[in-house]
Coordinates of N, CA and C in Angstrom, one line a residue:
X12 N 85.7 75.8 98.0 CA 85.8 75.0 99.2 C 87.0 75.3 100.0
X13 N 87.2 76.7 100.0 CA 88.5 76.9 100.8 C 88.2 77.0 102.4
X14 N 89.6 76.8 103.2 CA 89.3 77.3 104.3 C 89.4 78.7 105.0
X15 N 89.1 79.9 105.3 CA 89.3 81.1 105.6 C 90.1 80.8 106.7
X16 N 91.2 82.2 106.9 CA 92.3 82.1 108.3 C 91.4 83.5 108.2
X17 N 90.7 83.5 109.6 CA 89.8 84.3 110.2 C 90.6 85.9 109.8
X18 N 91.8 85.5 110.8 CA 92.6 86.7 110.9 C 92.7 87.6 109.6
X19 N 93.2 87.0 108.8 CA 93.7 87.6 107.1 C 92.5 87.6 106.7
X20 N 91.6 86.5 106.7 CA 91.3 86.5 105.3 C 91.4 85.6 104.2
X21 N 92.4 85.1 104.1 CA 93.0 84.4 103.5 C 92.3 83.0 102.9
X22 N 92.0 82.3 101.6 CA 91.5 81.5 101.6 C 92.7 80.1 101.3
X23 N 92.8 79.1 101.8 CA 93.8 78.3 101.6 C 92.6 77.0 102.0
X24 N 93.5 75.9 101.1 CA 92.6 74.4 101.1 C 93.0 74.0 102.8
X25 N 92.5 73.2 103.5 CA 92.6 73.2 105.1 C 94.0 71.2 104.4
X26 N 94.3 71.2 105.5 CA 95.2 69.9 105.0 C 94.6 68.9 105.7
X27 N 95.0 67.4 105.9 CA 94.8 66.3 105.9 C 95.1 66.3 107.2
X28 N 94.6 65.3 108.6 CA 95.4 65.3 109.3 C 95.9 64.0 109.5
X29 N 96.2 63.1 108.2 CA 96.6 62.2 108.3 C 98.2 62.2 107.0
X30 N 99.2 61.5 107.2 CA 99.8 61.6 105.7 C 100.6 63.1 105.6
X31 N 101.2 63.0 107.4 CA 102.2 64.6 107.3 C 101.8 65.6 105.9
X32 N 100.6 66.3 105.7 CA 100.2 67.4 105.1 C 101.3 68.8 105.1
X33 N 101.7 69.6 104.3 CA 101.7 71.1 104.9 C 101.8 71.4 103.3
X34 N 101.6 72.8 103.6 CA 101.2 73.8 102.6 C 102.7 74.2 102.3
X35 N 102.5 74.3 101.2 CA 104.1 74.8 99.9 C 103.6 76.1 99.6
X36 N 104.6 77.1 99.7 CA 104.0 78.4 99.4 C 105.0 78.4 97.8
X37 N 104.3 79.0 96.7 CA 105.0 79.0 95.0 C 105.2 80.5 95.1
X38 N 106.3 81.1 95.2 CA 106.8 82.5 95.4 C 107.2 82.5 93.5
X39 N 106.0 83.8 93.2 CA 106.4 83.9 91.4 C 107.5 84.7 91.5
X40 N 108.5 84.5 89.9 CA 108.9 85.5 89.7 C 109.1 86.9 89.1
X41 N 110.0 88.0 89.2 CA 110.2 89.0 88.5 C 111.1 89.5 88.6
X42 N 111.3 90.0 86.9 CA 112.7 90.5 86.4 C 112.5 92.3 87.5
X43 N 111.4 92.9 88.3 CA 111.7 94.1 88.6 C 111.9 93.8 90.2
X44 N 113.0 93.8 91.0 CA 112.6 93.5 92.5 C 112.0 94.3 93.3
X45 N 111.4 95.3 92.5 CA 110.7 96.6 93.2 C 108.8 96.3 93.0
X46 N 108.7 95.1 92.3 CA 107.7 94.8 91.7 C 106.6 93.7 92.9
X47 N 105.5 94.1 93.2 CA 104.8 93.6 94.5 C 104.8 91.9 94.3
X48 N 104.8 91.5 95.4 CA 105.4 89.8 95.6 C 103.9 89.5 95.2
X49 N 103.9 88.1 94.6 CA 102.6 87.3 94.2 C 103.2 86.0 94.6
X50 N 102.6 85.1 95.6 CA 102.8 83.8 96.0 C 101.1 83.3 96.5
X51 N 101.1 81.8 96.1 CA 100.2 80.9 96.1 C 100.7 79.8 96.9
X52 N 100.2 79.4 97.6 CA 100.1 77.9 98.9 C 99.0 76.9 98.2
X53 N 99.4 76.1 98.5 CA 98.9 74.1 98.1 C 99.1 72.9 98.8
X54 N 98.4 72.5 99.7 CA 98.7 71.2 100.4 C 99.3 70.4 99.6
X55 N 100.6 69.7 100.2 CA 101.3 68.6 99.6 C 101.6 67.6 100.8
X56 N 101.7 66.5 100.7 CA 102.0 65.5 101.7 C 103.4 65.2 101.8
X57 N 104.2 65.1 102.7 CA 105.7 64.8 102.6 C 105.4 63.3 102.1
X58 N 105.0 62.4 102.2 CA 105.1 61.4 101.6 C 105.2 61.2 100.1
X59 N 105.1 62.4 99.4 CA 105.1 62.5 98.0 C 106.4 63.2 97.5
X60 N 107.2 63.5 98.6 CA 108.5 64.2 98.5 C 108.5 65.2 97.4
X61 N 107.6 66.1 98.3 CA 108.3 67.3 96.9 C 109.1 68.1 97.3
X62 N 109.6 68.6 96.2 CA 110.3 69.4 96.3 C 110.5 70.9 96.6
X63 N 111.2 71.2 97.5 CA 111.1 72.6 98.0 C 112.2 73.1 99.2
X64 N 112.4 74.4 99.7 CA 113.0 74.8 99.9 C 112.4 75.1 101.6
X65 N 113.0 74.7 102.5 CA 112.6 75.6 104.0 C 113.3 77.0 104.4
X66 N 112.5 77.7 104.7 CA 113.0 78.9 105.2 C 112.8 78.6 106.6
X67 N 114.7 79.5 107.0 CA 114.6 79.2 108.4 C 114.8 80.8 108.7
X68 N 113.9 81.7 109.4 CA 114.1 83.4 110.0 C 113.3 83.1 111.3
X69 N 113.3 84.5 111.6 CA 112.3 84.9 113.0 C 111.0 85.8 112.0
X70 N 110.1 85.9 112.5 CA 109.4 86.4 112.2 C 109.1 88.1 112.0
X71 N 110.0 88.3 113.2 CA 110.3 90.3 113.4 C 109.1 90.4 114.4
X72 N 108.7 91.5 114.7 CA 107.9 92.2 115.8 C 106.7 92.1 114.7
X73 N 105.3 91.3 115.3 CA 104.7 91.0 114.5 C 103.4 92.2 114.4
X74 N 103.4 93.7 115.2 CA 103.2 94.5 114.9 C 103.7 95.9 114.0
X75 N 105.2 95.3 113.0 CA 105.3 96.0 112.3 C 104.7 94.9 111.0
X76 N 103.9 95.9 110.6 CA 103.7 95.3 109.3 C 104.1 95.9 108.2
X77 N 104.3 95.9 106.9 CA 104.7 96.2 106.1 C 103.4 97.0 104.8
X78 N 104.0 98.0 104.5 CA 102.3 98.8 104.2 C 102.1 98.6 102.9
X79 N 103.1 97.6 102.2 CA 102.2 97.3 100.9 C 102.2 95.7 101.1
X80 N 100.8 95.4 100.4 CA 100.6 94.0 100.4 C 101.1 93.2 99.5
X81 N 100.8 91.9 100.1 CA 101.6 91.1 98.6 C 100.2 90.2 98.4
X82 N 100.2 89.7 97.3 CA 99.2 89.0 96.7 C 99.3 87.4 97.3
X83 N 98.2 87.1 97.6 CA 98.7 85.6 98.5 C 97.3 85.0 98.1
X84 N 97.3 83.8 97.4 CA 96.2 83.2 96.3 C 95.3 84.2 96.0
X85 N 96.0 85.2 95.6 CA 94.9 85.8 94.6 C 94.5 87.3 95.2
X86 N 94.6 87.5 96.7 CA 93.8 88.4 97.5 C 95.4 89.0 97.7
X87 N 95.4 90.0 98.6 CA 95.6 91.6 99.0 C 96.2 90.6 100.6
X88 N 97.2 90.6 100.7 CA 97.6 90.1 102.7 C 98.9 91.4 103.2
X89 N 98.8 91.2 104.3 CA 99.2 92.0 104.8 C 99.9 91.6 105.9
X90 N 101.8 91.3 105.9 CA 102.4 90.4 106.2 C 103.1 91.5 106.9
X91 N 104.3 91.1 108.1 CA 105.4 92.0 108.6 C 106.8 92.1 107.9
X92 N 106.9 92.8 107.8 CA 108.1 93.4 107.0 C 109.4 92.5 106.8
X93 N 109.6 91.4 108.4 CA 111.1 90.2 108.1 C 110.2 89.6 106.9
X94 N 109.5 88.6 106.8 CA 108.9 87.8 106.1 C 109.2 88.6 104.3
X95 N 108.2 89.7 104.4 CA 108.4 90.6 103.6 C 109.7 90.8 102.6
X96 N 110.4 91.3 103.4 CA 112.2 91.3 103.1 C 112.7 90.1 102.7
X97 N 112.1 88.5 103.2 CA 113.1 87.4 102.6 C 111.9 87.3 101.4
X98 N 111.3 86.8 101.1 CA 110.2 87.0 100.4 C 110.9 87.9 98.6
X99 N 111.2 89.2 99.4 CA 111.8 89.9 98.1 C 113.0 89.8 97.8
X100 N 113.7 89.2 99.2 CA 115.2 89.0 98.7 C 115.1 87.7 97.8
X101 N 114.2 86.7 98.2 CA 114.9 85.2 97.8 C 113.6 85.2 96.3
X102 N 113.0 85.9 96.1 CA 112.4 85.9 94.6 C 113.3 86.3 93.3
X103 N 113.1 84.5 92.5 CA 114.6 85.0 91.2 C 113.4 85.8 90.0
X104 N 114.3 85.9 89.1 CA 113.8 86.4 88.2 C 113.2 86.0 87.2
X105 N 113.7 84.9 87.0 CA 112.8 84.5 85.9 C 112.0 82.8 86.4
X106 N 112.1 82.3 87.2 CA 111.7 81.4 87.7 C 110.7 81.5 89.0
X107 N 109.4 80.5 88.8 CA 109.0 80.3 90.6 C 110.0 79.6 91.2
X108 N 109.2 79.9 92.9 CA 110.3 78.8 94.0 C 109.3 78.5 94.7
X109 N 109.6 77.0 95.3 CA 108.6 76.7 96.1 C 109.4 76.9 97.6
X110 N 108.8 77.1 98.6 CA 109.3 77.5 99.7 C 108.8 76.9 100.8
X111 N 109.0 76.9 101.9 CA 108.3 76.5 103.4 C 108.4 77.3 103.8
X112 N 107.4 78.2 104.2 CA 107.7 79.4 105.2 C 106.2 79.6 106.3
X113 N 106.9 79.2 107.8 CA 105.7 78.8 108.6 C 104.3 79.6 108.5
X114 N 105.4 81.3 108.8 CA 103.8 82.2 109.1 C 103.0 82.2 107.6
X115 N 102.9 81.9 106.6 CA 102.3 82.0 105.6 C 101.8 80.5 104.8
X116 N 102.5 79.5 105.8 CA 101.9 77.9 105.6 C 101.4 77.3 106.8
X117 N 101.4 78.0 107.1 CA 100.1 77.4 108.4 C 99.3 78.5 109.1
X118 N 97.8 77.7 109.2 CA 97.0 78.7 109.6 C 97.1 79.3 111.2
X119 N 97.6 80.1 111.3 CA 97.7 80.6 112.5 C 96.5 80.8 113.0
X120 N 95.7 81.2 112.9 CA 94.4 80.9 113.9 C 93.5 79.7 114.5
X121 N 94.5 78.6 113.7 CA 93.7 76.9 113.8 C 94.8 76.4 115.5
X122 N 94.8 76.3 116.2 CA 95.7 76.0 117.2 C 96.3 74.6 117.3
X123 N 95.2 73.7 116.7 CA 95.4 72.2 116.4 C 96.2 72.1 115.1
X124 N 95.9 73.0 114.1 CA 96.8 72.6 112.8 C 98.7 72.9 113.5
X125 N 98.5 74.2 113.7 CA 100.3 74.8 114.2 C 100.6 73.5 115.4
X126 N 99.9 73.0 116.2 CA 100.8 71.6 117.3 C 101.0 70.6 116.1
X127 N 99.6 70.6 115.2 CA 100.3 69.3 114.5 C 101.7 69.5 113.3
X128 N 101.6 70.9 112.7 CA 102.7 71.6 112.3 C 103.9 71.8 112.9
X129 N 103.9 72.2 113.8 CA 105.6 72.2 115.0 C 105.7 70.5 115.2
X130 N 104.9 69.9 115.2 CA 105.3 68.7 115.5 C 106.2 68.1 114.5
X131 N 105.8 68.8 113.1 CA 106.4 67.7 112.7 C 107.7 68.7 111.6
X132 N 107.8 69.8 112.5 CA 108.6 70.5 111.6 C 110.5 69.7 112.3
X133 N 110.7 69.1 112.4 CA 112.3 68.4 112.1 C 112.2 67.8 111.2
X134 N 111.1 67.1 110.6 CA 110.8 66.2 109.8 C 110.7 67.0 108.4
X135 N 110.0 68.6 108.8 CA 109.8 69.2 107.7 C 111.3 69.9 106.9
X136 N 112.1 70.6 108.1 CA 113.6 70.6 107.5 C 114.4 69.6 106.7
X137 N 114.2 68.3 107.8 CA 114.6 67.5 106.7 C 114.9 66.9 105.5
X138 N 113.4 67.0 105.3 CA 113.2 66.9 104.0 C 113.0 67.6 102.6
X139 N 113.5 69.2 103.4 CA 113.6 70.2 102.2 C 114.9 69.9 101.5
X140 N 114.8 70.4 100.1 CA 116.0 69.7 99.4 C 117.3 71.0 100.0
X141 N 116.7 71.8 100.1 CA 117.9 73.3 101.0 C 117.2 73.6 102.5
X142 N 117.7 74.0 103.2 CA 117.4 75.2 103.8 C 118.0 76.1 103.6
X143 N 117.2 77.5 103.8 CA 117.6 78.9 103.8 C 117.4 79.4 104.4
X144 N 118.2 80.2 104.9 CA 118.6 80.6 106.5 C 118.7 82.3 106.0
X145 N 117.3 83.0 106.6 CA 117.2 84.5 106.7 C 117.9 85.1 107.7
X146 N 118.8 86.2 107.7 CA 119.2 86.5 108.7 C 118.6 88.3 108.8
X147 N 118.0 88.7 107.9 CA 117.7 89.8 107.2 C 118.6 90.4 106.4
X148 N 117.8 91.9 106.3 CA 118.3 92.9 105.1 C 119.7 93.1 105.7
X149 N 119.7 92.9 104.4 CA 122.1 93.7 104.4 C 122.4 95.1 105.0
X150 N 122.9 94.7 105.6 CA 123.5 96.0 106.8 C 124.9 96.7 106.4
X151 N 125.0 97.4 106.9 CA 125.9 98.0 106.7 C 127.9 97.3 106.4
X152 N 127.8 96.1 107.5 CA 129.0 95.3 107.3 C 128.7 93.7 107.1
X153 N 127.6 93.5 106.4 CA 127.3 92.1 106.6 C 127.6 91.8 105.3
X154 N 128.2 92.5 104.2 CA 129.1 91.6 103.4 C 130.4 91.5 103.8
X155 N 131.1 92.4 104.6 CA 132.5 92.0 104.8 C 132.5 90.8 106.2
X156 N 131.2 90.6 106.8 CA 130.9 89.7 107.7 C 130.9 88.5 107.1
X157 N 130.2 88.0 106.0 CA 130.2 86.8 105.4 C 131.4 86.9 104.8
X158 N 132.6 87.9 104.1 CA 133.3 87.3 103.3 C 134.7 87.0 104.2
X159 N 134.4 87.2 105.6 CA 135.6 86.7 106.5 C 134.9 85.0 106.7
X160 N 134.0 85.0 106.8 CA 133.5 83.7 107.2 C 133.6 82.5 105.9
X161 N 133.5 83.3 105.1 CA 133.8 82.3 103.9 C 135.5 82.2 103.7
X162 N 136.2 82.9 104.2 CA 137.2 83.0 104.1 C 137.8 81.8 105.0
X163 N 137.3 81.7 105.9 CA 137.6 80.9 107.1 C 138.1 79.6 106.5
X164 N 139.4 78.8 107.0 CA 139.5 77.5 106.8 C 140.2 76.6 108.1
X165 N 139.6 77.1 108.8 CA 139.8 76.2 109.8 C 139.4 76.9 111.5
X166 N 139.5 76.2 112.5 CA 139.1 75.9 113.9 C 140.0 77.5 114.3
X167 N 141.3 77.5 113.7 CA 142.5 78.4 114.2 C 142.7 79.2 113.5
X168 N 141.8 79.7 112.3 CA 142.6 80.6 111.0 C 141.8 81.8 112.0
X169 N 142.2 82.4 113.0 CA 141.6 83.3 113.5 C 141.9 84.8 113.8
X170 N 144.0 84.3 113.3 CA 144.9 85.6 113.6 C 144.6 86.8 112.5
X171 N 144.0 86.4 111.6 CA 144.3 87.8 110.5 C 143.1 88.5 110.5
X172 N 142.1 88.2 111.4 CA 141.2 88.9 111.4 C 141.0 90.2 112.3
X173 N 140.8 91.6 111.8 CA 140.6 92.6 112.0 C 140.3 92.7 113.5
X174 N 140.2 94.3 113.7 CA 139.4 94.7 114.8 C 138.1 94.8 113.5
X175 N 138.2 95.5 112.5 CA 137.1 95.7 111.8 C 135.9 95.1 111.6
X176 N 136.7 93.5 111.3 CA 136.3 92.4 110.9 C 135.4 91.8 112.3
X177 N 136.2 91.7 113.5 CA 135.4 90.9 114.8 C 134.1 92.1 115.1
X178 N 134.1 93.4 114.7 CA 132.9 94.0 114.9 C 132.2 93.4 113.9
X179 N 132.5 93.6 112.6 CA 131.5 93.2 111.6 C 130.7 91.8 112.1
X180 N 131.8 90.5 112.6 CA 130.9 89.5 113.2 C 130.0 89.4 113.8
X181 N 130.5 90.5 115.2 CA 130.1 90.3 116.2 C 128.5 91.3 115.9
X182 N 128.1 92.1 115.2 CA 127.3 92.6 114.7 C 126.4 91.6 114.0
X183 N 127.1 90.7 113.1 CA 126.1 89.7 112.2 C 125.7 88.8 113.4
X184 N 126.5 88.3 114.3 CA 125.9 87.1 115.0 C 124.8 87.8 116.2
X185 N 124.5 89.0 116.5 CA 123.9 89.7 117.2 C 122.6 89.6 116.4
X186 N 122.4 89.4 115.2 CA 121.2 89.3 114.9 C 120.1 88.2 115.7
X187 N 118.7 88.7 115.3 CA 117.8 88.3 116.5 C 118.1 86.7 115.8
X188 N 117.4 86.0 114.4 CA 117.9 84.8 114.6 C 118.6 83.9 115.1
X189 N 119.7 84.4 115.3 CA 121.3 83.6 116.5 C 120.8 83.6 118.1
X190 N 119.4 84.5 118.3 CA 119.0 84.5 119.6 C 117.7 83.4 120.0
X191 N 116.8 83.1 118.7 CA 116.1 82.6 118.9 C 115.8 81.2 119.3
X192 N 116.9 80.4 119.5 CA 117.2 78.9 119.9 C 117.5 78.7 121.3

């Protein structure tokens, strides 16, 4: 008794439209990170506070896709390479995670489910026990970009930073997420 997302394929339970519904995607683990992604989706109601994690990315150019699939309840999907990339970055190894991640918890072909979905996504951050914030794959200076930023302790600690260093930022904060708001 699933519902099909025309587009994919995809079989997923349809949710409630009463009792803020959304789908939990269970991202499995593996000890190989080179090893193809397997995740499962499940209507849960925020009223039941579960637990999980929201992913906050952009989606990427949603005609690059990514040419190997990942297993998504059970079937063969065929997702774009950002999604893809947090997907394989944020899989641990020996544990599932449960996640919020829009394009793969909501049916994008239903138009009424995604309004009642955006509607209630403040409500949906909120109540993730983290967010996680994709900015993508690691670049060339985006560790010495984070470790000036973690370095940071205050409004004015601004003098000891590089020329090297304000490129590396200014490179990290150019990413498309810092644009999408």
């Amino acid at each position: 008794m699933g519902q099909t997302f025309s587009r994919t394929g995809d079989q997923c339970l349809p949710l409630e439209k009463q009792d803020r519904h959304i789908r939990l995607l269970t991202l499995y683990p593996s000890p190989d990170e080179n090893a193809p992604i397997k995740c499962s989706v499940q209507p849960h109601s925020l009223n039941w506070n579960p637990a999980y994690e929201a992913l906050s990315y952009t989606w990427g150019d949603p005609s690059d896709i990514c040419p190997i699939s990942i297993n998504f309840n059970g079937r063969p999907r065929h997702i774009s390479t950002n999604p893809e990339a947090a997907l394989r970055a944020l899989r641990y190894y020996e544990f599932p995670r449960v996640l919020r991640i829009d394009a793969l918890c909501i049916n994008q072909d239903d138009d009424a489910e995604k309004s009642r979905q955006v509607a209630m996504m403040g409500y949906i951050f909120e109540s993730a026990r983290t967010v996680v914030i994709w900015l993508g794959p690691k670049s060339e200076d985006s560790d010495f970009a984070m470790s000036i930023i973690a370095g940071l302790h205050g409004v004015f600690d601004f003098d000891g930073i590089s020329e090297e260093g304000w490129t590396a930022l200014e490179n990290l904060f150019s990413r498309a997420w810092f644009k999408r708001i």
